[in-house]
JSON list of N, CA and C in Angstrom, two decimals:
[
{"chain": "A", "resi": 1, "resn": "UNK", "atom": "N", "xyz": [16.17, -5.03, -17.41]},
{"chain": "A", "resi": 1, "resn": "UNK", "atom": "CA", "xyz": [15.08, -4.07, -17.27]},
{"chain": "A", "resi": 1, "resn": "UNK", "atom": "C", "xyz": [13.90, -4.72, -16.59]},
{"chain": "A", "resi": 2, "resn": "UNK", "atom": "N", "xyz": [13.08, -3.88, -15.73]},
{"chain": "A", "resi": 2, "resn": "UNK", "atom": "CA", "xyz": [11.77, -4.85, -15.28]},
{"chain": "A", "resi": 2, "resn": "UNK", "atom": "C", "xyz": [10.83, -3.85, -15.58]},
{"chain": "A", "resi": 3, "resn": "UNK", "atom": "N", "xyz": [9.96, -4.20, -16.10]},
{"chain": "A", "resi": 3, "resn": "UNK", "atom": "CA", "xyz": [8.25, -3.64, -16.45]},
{"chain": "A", "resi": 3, "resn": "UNK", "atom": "C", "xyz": [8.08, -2.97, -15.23]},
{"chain": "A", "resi": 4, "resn": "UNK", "atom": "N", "xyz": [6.93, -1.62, -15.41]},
{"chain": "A", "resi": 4, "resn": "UNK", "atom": "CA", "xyz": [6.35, -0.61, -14.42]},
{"chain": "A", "resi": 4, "resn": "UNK", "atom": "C", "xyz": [4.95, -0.79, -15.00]},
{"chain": "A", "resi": 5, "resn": "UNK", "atom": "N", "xyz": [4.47, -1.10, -13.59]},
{"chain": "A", "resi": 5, "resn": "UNK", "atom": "CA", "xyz": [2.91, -1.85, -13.60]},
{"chain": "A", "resi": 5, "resn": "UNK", "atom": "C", "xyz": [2.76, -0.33, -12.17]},
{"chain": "A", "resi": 6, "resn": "UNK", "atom": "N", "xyz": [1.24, 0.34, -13.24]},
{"chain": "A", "resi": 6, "resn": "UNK", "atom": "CA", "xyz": [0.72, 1.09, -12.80]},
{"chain": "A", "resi": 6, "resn": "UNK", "atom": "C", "xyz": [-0.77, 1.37, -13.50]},
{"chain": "A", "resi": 7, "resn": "UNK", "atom": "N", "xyz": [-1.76, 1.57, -11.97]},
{"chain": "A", "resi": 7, "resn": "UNK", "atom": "CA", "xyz": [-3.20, 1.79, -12.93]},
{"chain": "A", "resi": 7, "resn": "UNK", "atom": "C", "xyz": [-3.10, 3.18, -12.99]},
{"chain": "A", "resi": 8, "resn": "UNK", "atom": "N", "xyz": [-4.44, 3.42, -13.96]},
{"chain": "A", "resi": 8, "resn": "UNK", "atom": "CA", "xyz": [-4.45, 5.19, -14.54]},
{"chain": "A", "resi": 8, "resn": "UNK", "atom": "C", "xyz": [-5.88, 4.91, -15.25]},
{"chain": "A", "resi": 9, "resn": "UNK", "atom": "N", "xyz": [-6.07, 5.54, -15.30]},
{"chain": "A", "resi": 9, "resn": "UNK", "atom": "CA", "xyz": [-7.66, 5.65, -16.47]},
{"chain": "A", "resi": 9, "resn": "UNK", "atom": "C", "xyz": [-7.68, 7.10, -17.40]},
{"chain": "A", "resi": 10, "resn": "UNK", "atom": "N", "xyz": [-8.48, 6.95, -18.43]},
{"chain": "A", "resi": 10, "resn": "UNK", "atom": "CA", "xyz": [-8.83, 7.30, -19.69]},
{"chain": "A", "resi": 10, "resn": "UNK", "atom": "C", "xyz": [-10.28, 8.34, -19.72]},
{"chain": "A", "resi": 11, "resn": "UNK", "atom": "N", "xyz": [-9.94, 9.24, -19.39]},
{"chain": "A", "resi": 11, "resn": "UNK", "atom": "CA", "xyz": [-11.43, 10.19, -19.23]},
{"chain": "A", "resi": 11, "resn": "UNK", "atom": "C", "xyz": [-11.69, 10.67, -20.43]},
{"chain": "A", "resi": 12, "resn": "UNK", "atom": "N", "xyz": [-12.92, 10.68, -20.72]},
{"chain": "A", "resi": 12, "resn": "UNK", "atom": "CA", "xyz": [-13.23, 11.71, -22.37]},
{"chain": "A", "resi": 12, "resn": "UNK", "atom": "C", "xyz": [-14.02, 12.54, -21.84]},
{"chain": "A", "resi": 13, "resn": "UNK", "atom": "N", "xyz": [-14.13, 13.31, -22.99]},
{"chain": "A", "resi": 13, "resn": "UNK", "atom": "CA", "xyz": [-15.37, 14.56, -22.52]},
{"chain": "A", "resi": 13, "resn": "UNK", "atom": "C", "xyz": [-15.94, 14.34, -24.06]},
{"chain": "A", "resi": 14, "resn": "UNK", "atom": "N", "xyz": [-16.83, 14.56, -24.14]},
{"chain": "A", "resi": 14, "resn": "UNK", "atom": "CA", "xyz": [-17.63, 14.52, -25.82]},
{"chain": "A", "resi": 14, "resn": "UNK", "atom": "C", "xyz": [-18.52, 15.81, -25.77]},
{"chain": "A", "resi": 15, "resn": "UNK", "atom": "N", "xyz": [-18.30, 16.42, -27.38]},
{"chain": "A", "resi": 15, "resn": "UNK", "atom": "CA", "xyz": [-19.50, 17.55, -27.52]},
{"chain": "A", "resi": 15, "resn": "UNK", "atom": "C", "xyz": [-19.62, 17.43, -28.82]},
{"chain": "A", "resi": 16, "resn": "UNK", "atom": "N", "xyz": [-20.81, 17.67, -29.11]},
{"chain": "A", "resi": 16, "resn": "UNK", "atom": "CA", "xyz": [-22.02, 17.37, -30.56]},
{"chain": "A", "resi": 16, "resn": "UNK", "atom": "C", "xyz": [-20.97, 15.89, -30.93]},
{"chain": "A", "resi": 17, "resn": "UNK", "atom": "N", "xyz": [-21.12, 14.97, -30.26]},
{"chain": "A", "resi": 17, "resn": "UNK", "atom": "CA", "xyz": [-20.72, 13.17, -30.48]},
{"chain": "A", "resi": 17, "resn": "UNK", "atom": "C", "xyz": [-19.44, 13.10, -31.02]},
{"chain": "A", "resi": 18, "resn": "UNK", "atom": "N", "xyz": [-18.74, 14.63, -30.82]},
{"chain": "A", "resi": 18, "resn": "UNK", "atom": "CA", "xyz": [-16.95, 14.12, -30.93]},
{"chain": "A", "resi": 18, "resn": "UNK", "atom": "C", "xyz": [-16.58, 14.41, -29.42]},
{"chain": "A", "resi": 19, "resn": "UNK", "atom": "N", "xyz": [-15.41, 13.79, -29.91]},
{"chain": "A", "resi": 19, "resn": "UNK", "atom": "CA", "xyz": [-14.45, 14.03, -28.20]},
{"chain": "A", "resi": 19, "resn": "UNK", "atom": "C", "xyz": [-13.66, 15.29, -28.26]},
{"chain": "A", "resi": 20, "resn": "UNK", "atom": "N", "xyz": [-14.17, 16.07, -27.27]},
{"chain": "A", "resi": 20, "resn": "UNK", "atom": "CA", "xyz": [-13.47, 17.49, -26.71]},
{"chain": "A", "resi": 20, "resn": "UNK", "atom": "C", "xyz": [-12.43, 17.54, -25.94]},
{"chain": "A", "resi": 21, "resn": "UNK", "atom": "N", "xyz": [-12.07, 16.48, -25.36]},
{"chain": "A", "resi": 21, "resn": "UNK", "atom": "CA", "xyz": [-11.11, 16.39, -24.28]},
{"chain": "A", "resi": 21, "resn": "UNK", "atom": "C", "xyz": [-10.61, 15.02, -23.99]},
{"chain": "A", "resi": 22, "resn": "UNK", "atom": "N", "xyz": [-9.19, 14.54, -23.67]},
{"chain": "A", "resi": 22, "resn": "UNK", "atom": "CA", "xyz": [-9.07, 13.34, -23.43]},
{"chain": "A", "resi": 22, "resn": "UNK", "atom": "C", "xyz": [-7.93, 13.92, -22.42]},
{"chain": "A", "resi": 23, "resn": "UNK", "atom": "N", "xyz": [-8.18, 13.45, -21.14]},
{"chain": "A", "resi": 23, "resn": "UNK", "atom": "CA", "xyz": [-7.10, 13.20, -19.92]},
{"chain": "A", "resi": 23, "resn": "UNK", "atom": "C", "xyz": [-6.86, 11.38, -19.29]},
{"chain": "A", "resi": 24, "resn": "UNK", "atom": "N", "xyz": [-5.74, 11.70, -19.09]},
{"chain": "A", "resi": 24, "resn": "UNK", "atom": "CA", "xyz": [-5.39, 10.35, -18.91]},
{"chain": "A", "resi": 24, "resn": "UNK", "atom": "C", "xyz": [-4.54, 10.70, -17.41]},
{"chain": "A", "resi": 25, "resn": "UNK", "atom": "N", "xyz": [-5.08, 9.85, -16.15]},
{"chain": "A", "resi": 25, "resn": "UNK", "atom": "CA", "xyz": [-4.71, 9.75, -14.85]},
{"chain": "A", "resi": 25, "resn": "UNK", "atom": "C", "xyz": [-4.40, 9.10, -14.75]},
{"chain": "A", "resi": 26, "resn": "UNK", "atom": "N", "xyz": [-3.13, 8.91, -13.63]},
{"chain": "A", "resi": 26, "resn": "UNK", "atom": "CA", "xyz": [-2.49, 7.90, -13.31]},
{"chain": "A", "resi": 26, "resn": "UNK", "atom": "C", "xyz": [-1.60, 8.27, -11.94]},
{"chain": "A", "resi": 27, "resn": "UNK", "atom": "N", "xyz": [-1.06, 7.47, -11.31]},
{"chain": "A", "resi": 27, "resn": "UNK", "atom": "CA", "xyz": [-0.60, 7.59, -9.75]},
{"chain": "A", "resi": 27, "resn": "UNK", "atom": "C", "xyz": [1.39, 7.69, -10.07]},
{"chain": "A", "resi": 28, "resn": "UNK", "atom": "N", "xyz": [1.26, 9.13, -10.43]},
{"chain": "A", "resi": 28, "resn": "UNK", "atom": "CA", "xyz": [2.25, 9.80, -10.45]},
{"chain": "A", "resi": 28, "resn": "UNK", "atom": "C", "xyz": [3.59, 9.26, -9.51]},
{"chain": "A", "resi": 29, "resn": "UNK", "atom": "N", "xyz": [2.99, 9.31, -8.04]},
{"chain": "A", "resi": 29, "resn": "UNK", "atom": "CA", "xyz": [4.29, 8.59, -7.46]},
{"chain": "A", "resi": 29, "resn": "UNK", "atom": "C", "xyz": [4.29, 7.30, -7.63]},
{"chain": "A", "resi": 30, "resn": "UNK", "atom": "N", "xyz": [3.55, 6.61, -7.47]},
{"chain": "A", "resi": 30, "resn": "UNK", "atom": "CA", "xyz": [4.02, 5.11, -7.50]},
{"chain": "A", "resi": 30, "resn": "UNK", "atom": "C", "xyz": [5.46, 5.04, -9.29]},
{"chain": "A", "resi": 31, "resn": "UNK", "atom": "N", "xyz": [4.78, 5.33, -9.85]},
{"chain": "A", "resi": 31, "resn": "UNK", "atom": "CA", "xyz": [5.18, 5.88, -11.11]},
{"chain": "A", "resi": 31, "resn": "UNK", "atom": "C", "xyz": [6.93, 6.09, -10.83]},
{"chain": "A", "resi": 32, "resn": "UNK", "atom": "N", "xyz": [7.17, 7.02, -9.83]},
{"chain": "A", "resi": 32, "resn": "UNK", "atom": "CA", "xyz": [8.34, 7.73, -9.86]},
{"chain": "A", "resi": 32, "resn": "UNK", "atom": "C", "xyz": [9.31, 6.82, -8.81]},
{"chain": "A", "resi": 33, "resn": "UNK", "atom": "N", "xyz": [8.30, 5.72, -7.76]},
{"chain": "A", "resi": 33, "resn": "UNK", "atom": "CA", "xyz": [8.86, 5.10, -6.56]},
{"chain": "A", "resi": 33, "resn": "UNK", "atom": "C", "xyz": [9.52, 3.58, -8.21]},
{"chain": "A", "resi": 34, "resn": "UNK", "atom": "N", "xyz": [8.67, 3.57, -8.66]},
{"chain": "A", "resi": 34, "resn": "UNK", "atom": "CA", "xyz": [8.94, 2.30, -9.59]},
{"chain": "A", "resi": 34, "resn": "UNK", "atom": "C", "xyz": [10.32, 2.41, -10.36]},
{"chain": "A", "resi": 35, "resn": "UNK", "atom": "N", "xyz": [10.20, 3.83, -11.00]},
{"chain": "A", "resi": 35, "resn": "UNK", "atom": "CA", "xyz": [11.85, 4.25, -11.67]},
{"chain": "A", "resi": 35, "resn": "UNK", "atom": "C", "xyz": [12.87, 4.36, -11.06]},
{"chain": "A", "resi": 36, "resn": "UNK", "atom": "N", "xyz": [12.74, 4.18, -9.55]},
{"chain": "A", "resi": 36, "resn": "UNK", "atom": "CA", "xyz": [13.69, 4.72, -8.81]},
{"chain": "A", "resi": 36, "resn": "UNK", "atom": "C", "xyz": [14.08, 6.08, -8.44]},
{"chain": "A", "resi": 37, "resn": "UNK", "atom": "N", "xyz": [13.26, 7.21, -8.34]},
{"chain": "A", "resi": 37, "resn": "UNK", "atom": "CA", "xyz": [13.26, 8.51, -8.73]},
{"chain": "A", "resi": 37, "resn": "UNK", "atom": "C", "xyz": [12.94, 9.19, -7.24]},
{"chain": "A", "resi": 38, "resn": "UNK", "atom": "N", "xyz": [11.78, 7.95, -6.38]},
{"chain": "A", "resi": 38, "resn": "UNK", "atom": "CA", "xyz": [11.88, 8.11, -5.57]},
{"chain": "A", "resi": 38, "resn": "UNK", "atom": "C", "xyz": [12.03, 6.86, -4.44]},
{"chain": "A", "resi": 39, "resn": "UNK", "atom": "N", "xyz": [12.28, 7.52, -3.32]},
{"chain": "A", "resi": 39, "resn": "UNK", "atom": "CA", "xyz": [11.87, 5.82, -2.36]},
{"chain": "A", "resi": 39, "resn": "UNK", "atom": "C", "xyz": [10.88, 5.51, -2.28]},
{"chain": "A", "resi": 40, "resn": "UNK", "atom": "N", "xyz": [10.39, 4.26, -1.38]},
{"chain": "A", "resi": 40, "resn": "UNK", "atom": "CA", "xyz": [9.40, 3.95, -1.27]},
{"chain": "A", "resi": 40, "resn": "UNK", "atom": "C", "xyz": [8.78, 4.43, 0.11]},
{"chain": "A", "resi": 41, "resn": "UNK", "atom": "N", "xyz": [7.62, 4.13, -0.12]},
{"chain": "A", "resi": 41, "resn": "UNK", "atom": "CA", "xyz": [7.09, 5.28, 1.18]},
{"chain": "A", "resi": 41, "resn": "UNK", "atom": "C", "xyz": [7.88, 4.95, 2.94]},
{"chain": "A", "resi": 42, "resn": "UNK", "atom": "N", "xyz": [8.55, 3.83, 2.73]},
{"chain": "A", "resi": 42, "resn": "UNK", "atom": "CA", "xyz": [8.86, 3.12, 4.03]},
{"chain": "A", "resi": 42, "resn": "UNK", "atom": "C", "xyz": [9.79, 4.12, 4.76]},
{"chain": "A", "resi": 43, "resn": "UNK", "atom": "N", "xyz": [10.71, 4.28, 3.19]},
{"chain": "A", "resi": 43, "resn": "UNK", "atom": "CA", "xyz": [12.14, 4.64, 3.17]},
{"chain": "A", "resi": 43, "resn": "UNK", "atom": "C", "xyz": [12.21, 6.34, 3.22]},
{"chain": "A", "resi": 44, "resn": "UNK", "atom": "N", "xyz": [10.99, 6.93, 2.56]},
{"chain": "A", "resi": 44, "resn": "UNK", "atom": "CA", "xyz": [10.63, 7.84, 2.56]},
{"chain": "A", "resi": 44, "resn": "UNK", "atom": "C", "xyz": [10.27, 8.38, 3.80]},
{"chain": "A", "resi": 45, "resn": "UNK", "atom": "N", "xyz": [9.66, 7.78, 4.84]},
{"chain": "A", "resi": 45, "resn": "UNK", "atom": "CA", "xyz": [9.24, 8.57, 6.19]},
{"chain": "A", "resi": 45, "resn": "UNK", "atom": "C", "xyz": [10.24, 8.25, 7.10]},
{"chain": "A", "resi": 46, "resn": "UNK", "atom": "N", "xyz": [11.74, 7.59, 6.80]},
{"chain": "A", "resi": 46, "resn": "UNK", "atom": "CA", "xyz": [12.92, 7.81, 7.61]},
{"chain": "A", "resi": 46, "resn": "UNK", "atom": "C", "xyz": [13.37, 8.78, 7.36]},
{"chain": "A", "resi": 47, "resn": "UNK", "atom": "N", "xyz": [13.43, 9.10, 5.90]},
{"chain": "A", "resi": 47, "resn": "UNK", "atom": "CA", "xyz": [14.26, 10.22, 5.33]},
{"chain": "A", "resi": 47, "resn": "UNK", "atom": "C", "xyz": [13.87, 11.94, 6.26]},
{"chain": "A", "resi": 48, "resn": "UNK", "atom": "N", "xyz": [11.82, 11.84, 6.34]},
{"chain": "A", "resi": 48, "resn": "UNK", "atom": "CA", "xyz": [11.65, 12.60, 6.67]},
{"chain": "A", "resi": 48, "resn": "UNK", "atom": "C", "xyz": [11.92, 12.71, 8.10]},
{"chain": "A", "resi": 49, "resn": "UNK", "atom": "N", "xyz": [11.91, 11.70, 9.40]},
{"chain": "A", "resi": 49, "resn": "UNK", "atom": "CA", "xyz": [12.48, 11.92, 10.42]},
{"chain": "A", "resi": 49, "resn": "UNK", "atom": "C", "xyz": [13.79, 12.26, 10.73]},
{"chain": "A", "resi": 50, "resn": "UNK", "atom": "N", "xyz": [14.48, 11.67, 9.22]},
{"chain": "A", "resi": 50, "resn": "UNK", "atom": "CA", "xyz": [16.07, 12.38, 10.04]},
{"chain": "A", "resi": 50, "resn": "UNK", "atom": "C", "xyz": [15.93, 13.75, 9.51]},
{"chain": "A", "resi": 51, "resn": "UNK", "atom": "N", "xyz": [15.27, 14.31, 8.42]},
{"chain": "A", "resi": 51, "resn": "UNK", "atom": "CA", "xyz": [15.62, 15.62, 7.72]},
{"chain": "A", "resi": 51, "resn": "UNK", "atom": "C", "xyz": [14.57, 16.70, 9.40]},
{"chain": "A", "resi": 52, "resn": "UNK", "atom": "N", "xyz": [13.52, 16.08, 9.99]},
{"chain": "A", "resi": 52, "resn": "UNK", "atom": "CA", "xyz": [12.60, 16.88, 10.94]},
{"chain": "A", "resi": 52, "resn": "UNK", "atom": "C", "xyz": [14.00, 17.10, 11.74]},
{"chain": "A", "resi": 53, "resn": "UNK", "atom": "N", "xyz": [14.62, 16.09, 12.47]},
{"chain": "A", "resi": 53, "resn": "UNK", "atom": "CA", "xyz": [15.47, 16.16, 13.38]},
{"chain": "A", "resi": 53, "resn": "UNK", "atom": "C", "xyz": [16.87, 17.37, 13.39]},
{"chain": "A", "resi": 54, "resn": "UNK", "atom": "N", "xyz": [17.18, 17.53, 12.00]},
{"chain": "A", "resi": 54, "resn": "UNK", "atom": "CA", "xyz": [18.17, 18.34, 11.69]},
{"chain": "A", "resi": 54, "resn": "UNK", "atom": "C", "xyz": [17.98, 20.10, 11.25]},
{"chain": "A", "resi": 55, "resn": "UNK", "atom": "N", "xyz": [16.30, 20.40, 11.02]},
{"chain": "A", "resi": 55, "resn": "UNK", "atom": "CA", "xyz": [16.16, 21.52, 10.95]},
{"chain": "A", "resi": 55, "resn": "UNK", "atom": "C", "xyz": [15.94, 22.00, 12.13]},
{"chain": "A", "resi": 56, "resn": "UNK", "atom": "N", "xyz": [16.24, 23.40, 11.97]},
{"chain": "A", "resi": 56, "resn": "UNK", "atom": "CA", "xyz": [15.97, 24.44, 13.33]},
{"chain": "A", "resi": 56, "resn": "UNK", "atom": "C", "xyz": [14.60, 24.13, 13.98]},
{"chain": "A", "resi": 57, "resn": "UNK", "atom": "N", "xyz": [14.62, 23.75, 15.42]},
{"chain": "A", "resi": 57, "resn": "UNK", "atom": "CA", "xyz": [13.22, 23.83, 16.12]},
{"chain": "A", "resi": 57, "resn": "UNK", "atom": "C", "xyz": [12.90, 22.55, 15.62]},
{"chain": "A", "resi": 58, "resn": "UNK", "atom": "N", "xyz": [13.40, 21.24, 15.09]},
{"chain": "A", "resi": 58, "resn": "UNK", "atom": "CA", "xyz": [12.75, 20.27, 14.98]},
{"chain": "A", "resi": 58, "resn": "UNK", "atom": "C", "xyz": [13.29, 19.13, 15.81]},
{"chain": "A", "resi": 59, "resn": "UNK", "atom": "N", "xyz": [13.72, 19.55, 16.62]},
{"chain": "A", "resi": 59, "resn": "UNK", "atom": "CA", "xyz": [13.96, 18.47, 18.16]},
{"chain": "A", "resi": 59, "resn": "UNK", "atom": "C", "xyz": [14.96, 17.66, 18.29]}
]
């Protein structure tokens, strides 16, 4: 197994000095390129030149 190293941060919202809201962000694809879920962007903009090349009207 290898560790998935990704930043994200921790937003609060507070009302009358409790917390109303907690979202937590983070970089979704890198996220998904790390699991293998997707490629990486390299591999990803071949994919999209051969897929341009094979639809109708894409040259």
């Amino acid at each position: 197994r290898k560790p998935i190293d990704i930043e994200g941060a921790c937003l609060y919202e507070f009302k009358d000095g409790l917390v109303s809201r907690h979202d937590v962000v983070y970089d979704g694809l890198e996220l998904a390129r790390q699991i293998k879920a997707l490629p990486r962007s390299e591999r990803m903009a071949v994919l999209m030149q051969r897929l341009m090349v094979k639809l109708p009207g894409g040259g």
